[in-house]
PDB file of N, CA and C in Angstrom:
ATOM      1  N   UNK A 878      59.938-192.188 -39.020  1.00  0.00           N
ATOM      2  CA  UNK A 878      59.664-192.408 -37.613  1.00  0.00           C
ATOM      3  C   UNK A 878      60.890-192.015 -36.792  1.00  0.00           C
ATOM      4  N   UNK A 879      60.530-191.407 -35.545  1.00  0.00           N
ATOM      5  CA  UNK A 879      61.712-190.754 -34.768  1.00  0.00           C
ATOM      6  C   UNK A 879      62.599-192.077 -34.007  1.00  0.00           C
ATOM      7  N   UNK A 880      63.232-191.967 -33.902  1.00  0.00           N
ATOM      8  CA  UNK A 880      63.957-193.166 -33.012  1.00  0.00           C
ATOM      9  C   UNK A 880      63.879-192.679 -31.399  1.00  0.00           C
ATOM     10  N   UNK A 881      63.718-193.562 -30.744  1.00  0.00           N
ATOM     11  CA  UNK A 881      63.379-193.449 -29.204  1.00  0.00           C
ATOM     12  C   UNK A 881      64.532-192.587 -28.346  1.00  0.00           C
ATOM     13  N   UNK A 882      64.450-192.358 -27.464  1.00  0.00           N
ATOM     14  CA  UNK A 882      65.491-191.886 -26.418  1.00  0.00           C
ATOM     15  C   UNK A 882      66.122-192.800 -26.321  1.00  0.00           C
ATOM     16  N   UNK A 883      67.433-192.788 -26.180  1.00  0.00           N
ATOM     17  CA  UNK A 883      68.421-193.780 -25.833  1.00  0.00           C
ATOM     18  C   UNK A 883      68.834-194.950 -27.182  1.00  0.00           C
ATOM     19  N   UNK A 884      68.275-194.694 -27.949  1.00  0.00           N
ATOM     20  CA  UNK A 884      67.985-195.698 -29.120  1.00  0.00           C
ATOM     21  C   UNK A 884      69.154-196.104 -29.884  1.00  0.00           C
ATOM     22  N   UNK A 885      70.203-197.149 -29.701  1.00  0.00           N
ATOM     23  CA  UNK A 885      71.560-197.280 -30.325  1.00  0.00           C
ATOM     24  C   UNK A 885      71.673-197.099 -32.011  1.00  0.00           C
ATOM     25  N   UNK A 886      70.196-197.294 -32.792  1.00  0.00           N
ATOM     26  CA  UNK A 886      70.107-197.300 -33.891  1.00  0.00           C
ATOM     27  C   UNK A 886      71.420-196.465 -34.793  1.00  0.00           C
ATOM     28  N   UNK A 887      71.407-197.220 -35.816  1.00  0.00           N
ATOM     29  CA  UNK A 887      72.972-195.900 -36.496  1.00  0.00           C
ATOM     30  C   UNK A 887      74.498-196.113 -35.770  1.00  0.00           C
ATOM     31  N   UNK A 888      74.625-196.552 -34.685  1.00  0.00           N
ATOM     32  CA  UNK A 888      75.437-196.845 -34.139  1.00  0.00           C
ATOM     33  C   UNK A 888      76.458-198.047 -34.737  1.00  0.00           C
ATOM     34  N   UNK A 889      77.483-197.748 -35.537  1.00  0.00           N
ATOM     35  CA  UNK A 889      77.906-198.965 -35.998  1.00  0.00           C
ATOM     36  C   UNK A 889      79.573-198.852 -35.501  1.00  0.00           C
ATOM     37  N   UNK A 890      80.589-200.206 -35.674  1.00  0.00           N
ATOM     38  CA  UNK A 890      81.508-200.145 -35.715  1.00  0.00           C
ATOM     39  C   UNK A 890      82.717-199.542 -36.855  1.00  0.00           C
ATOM     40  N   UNK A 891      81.980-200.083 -37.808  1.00  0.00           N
ATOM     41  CA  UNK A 891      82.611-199.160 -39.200  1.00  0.00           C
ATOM     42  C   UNK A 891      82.518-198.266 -39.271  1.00  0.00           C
ATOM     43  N   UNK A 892      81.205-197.525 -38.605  1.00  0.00           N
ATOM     44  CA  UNK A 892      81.103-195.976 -38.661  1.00  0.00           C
ATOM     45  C   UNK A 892      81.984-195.439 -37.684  1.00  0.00           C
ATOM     46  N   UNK A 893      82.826-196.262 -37.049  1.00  0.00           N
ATOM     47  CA  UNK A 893      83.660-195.548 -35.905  1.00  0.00           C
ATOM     48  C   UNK A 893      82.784-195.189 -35.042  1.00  0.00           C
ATOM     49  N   UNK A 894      81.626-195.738 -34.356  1.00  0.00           N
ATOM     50  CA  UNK A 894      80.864-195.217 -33.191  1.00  0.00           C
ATOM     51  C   UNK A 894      81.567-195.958 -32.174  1.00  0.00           C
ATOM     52  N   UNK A 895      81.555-197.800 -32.511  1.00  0.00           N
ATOM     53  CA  UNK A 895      82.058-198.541 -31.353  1.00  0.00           C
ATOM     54  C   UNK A 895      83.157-198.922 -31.924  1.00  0.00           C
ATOM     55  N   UNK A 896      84.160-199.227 -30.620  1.00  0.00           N
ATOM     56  CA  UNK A 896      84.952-200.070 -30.901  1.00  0.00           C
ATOM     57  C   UNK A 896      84.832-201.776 -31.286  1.00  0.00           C
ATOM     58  N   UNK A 897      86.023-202.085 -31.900  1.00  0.00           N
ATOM     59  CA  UNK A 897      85.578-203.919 -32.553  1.00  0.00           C
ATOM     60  C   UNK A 897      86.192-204.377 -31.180  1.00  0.00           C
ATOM     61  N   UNK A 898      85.287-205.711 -30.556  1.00  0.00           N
ATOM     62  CA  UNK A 898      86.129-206.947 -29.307  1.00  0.00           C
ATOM     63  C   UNK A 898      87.312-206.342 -29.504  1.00  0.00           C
ATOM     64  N   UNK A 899      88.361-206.499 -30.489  1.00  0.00           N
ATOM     65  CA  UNK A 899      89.689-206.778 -30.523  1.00  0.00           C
ATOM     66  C   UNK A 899      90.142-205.652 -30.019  1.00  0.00           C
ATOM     67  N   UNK A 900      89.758-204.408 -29.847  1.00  0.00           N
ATOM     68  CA  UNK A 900      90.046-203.256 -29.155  1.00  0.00           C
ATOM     69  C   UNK A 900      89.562-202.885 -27.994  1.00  0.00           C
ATOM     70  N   UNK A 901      88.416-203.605 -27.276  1.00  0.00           N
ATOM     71  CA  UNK A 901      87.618-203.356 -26.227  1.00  0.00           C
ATOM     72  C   UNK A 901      86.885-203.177 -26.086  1.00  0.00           C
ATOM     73  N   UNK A 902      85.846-203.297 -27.268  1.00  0.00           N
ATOM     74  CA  UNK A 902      84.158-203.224 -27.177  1.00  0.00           C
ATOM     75  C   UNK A 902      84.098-201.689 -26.429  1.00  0.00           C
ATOM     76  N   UNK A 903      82.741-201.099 -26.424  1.00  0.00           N
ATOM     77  CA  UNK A 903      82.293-200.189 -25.389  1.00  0.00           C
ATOM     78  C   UNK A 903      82.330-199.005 -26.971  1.00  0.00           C
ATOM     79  N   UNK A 904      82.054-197.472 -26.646  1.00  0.00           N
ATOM     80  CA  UNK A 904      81.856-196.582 -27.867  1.00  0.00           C
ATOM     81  C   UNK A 904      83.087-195.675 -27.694  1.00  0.00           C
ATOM     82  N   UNK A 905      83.294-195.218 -29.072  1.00  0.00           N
ATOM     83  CA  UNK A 905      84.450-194.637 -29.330  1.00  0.00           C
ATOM     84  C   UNK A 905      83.558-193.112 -28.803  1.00  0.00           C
ATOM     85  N   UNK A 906      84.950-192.035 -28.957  1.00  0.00           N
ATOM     86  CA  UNK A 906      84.395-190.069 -28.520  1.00  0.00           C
ATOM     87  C   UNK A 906      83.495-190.172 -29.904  1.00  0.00           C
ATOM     88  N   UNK A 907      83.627-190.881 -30.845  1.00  0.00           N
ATOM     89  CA  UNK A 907      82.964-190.367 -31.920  1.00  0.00           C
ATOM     90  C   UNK A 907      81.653-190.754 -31.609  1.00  0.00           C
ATOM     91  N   UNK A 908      81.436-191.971 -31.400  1.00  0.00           N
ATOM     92  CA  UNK A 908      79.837-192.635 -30.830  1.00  0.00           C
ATOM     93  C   UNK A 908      79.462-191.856 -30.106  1.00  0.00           C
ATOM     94  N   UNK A 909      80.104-191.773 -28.944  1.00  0.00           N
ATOM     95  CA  UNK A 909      79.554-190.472 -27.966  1.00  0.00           C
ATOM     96  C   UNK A 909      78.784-189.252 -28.190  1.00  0.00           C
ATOM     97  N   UNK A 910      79.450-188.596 -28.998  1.00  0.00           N
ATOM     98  CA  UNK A 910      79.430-187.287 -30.094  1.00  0.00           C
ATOM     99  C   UNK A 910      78.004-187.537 -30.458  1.00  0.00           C
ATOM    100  N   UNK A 911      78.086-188.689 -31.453  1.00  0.00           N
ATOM    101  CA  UNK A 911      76.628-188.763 -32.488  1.00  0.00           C
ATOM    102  C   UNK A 911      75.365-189.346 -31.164  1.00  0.00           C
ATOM    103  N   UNK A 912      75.486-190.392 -30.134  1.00  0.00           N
ATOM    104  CA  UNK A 912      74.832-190.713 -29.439  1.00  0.00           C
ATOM    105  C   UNK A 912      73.974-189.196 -28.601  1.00  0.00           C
ATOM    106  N   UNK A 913      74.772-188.031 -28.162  1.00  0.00           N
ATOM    107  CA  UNK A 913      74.997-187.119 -27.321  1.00  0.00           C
ATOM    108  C   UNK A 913      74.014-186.072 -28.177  1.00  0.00           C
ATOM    109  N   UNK A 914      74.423-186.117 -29.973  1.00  0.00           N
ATOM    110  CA  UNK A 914      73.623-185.442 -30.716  1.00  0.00           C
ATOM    111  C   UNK A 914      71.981-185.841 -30.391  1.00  0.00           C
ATOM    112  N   UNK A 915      72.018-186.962 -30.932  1.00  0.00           N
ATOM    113  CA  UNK A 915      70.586-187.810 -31.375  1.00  0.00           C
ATOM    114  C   UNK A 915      69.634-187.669 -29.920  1.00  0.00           C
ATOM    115  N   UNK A 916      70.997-187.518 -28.692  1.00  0.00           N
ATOM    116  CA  UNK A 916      69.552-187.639 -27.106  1.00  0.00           C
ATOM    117  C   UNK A 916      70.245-186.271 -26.770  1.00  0.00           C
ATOM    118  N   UNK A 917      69.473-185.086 -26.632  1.00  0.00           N
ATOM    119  CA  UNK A 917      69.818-183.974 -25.993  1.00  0.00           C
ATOM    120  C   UNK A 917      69.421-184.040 -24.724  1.00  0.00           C
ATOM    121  N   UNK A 918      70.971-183.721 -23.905  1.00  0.00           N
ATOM    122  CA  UNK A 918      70.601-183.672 -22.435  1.00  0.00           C
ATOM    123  C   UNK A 918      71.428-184.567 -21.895  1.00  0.00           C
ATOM    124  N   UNK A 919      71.651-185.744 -22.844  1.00  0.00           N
ATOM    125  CA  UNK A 919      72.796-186.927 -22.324  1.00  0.00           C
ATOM    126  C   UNK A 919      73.989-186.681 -21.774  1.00  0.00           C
ATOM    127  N   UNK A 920      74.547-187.250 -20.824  1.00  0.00           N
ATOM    128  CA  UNK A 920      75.497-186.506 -19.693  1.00  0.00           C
ATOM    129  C   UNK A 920      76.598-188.086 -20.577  1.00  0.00           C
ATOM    130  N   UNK A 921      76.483-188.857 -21.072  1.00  0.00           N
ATOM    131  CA  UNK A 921      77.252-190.172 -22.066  1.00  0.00           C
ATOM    132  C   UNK A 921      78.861-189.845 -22.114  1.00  0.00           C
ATOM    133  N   UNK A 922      79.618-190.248 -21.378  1.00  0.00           N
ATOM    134  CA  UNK A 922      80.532-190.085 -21.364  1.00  0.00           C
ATOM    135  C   UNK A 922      81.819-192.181 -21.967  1.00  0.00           C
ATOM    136  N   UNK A 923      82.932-191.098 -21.845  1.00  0.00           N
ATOM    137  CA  UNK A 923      83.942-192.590 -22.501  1.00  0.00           C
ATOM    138  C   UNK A 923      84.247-192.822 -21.399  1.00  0.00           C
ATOM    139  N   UNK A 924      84.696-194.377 -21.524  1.00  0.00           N
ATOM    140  CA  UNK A 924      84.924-195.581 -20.469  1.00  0.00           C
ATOM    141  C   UNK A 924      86.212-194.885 -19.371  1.00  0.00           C
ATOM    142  N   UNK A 925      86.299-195.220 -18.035  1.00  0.00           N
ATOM    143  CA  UNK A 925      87.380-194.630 -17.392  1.00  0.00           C
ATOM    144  C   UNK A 925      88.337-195.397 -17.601  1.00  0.00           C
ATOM    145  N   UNK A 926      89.442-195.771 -18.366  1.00  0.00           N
ATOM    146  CA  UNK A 926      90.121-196.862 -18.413  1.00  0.00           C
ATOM    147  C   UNK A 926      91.718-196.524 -17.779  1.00  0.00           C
ATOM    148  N   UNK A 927      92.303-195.470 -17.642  1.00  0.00           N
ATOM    149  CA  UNK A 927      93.315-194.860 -16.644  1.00  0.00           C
ATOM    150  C   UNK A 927      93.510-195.304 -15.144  1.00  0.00           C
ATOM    151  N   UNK A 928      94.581-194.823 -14.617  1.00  0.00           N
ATOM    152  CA  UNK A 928      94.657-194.628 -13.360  1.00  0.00           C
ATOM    153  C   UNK A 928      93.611-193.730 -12.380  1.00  0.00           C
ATOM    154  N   UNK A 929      93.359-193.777 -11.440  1.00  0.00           N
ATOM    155  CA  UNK A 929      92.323-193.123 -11.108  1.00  0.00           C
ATOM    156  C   UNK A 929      92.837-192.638  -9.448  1.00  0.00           C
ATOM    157  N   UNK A 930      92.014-192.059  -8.440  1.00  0.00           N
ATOM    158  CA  UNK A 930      92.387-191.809  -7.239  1.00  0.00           C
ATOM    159  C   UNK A 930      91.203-192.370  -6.567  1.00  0.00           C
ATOM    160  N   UNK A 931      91.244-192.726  -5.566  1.00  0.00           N
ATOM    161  CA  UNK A 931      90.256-193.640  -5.167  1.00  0.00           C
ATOM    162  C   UNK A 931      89.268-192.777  -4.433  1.00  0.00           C
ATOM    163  N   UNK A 932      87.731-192.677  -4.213  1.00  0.00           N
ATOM    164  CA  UNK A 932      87.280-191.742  -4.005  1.00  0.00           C
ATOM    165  C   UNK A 932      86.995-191.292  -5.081  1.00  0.00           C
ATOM    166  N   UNK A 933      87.554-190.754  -6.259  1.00  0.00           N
ATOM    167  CA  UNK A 933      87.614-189.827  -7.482  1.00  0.00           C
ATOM    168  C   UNK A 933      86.159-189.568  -8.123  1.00  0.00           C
ATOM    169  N   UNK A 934      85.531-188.853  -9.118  1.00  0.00           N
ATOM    170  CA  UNK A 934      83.989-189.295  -9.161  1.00  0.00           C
ATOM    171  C   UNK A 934      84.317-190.483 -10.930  1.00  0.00           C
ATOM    172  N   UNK A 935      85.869-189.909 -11.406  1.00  0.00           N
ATOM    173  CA  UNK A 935      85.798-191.351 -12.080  1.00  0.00           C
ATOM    174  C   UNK A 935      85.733-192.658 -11.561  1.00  0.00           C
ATOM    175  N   UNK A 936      86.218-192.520 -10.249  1.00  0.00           N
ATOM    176  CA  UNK A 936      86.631-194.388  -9.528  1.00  0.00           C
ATOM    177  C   UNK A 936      85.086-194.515  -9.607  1.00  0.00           C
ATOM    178  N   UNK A 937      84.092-193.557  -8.806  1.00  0.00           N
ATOM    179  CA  UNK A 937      82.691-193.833  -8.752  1.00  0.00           C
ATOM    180  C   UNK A 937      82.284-194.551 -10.199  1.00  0.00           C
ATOM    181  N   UNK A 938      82.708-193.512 -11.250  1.00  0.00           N
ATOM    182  CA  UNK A 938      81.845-193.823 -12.442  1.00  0.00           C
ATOM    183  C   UNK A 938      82.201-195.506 -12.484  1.00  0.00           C
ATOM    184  N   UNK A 939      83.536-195.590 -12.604  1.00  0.00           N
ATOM    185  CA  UNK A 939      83.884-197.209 -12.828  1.00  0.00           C
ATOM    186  C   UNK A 939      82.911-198.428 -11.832  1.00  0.00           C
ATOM    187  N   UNK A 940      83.498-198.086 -10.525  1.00  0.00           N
ATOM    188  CA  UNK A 940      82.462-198.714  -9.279  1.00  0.00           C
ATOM    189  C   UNK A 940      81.368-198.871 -10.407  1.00  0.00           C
ATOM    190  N   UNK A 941      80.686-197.900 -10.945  1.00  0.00           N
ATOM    191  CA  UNK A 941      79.126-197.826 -10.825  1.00  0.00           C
ATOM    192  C   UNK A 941      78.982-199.066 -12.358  1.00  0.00           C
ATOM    193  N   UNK A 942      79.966-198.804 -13.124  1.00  0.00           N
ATOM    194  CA  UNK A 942      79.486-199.266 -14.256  1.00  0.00           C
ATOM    195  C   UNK A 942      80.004-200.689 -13.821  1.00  0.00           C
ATOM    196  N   UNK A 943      81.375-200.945 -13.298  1.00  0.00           N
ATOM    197  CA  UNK A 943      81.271-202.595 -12.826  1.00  0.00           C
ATOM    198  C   UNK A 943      80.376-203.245 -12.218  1.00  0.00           C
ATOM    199  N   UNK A 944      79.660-202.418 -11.257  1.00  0.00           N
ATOM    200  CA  UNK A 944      78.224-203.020 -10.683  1.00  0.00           C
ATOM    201  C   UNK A 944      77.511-203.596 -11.690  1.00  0.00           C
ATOM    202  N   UNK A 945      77.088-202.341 -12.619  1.00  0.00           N
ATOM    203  CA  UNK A 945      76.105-203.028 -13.592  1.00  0.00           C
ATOM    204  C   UNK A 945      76.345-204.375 -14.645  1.00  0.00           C
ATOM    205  N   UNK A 946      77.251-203.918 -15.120  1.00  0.00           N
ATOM    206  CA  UNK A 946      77.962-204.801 -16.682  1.00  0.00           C
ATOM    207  C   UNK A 946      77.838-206.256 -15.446  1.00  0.00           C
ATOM    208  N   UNK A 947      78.119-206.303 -13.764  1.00  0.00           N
ATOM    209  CA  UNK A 947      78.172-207.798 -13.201  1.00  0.00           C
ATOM    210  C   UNK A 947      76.580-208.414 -13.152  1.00  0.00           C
ATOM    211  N   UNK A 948      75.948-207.374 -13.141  1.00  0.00           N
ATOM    212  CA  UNK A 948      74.045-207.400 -13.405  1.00  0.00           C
ATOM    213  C   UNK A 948      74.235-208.147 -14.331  1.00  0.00           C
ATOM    214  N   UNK A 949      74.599-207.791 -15.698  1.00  0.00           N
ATOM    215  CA  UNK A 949      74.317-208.168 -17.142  1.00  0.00           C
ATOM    216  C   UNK A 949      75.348-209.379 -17.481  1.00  0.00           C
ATOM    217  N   UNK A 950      76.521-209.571 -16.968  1.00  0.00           N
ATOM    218  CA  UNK A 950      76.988-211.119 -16.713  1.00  0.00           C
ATOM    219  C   UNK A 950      75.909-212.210 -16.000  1.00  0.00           C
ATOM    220  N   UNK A 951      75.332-212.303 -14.769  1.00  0.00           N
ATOM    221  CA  UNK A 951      74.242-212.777 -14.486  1.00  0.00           C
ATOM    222  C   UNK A 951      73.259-212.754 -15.859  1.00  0.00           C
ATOM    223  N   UNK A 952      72.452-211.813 -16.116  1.00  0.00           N
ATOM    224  CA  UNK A 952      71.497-211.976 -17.463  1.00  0.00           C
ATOM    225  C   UNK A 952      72.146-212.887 -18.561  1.00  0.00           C
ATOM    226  N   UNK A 953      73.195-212.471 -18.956  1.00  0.00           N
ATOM    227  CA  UNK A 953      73.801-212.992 -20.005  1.00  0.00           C
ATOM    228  C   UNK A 953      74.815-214.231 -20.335  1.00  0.00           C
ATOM    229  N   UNK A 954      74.477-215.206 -19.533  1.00  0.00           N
ATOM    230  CA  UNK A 954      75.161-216.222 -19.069  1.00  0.00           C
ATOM    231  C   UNK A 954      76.279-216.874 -20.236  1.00  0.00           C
ATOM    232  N   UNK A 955      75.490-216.762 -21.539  1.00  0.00           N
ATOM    233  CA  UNK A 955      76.388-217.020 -22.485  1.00  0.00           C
ATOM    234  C   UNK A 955      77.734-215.995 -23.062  1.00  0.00           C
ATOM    235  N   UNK A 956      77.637-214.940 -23.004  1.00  0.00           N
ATOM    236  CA  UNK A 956      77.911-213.583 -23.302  1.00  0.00           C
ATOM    237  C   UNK A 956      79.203-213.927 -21.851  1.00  0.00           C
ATOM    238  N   UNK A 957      78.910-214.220 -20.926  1.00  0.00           N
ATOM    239  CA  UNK A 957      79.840-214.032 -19.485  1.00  0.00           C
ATOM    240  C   UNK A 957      80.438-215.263 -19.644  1.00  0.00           C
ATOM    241  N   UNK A 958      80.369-216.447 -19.994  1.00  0.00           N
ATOM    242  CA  UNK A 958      81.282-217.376 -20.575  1.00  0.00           C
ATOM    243  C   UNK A 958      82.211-217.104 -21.839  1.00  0.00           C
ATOM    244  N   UNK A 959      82.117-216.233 -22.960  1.00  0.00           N
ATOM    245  CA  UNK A 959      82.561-216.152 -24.128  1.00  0.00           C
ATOM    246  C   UNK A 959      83.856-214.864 -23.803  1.00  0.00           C
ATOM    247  N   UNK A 960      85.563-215.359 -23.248  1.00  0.00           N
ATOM    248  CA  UNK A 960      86.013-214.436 -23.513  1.00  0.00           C
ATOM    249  C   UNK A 960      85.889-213.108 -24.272  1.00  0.00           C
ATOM    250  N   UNK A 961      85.419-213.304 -25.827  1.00  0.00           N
ATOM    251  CA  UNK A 961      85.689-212.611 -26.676  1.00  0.00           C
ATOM    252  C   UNK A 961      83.942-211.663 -26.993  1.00  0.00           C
ATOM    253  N   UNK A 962      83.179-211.890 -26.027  1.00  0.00           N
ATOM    254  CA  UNK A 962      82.130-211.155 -26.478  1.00  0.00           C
ATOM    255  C   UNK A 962      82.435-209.632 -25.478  1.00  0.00           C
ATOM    256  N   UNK A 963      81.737-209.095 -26.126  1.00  0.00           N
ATOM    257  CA  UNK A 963      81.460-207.284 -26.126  1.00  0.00           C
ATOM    258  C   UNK A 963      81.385-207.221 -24.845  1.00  0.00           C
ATOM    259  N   UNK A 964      80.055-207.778 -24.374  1.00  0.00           N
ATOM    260  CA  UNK A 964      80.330-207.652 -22.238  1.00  0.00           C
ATOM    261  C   UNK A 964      81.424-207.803 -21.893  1.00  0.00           C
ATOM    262  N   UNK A 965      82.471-208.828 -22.413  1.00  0.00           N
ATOM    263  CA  UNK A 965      83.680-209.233 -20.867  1.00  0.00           C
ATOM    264  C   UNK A 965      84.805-208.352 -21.766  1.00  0.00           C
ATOM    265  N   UNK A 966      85.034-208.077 -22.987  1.00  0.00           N
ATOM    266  CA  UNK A 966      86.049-207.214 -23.495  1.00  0.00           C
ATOM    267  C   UNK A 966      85.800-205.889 -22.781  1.00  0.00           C
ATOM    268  N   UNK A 967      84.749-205.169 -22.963  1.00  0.00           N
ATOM    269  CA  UNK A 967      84.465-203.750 -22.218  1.00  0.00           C
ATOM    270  C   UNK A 967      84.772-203.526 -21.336  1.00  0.00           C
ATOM    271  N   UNK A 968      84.262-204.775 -20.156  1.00  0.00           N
ATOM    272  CA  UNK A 968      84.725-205.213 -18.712  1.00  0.00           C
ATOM    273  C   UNK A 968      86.401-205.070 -18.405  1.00  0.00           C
ATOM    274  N   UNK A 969      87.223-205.662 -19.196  1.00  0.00           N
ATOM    275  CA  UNK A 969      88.250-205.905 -19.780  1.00  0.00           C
ATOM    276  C   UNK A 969      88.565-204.256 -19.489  1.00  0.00           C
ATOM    277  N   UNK A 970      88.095-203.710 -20.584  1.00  0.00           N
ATOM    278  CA  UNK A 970      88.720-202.172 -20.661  1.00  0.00           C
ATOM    279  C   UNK A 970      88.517-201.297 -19.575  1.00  0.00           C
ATOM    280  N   UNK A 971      87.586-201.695 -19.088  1.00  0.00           N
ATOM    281  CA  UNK A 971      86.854-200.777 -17.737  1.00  0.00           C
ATOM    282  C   UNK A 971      87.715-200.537 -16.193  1.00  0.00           C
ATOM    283  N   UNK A 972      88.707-201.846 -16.827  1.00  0.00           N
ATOM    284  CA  UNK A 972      89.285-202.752 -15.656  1.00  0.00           C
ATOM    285  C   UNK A 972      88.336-202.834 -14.786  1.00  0.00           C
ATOM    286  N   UNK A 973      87.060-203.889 -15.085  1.00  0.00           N
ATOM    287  CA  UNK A 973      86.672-204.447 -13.865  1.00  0.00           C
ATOM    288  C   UNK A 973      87.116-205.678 -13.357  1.00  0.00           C
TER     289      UNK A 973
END
């Protein structure tokens, strides 16, 4: 059976796709790579975690993804209490 569009399946940390909490949660260039393979067309890019210029279309990308990941703190009420889970580490890296 094909796996869906967007489908994280295969995606592991040992496989070097994501990073572990202790590094910042979110996907390594390698995840990217295999994610980018599996959905043709995916524009999937790595976290902006640098300096940036304000305006920039990275500051956007960040803006855009802190918007969301604050969506999914709301959803995830437990996940947004737990320093150490995958949402607030990523967040963490995203510098949101």
């Amino acid at each position: 059976m094909a796996s869906k569009k967007g489908d994280m399946k295969g995606h592991t940390i040992g496989g070097g796709h994501k990073r572990a909490t202790k590094s910042g949660a979110g996907m390594t260039a390698k995840g990217i790579a295999k994610y980018r393979r599996d959905n043709p067309g995916s524009k999937l890019k790595t976290a902006v975690t640098g300096k940036v210029k304000k305006g920039s279309k990275d500051a956007k990308r960040r803006k855009s993804y802190c918007a969301r990941s604050a969506g999914q703190m709301k959803k995830f009420p437990k996940a947004a209490k737990n320093p150490n889970s995958r949402l607030r580490q990523a967040r963490k890296r995203w510098r949101c």
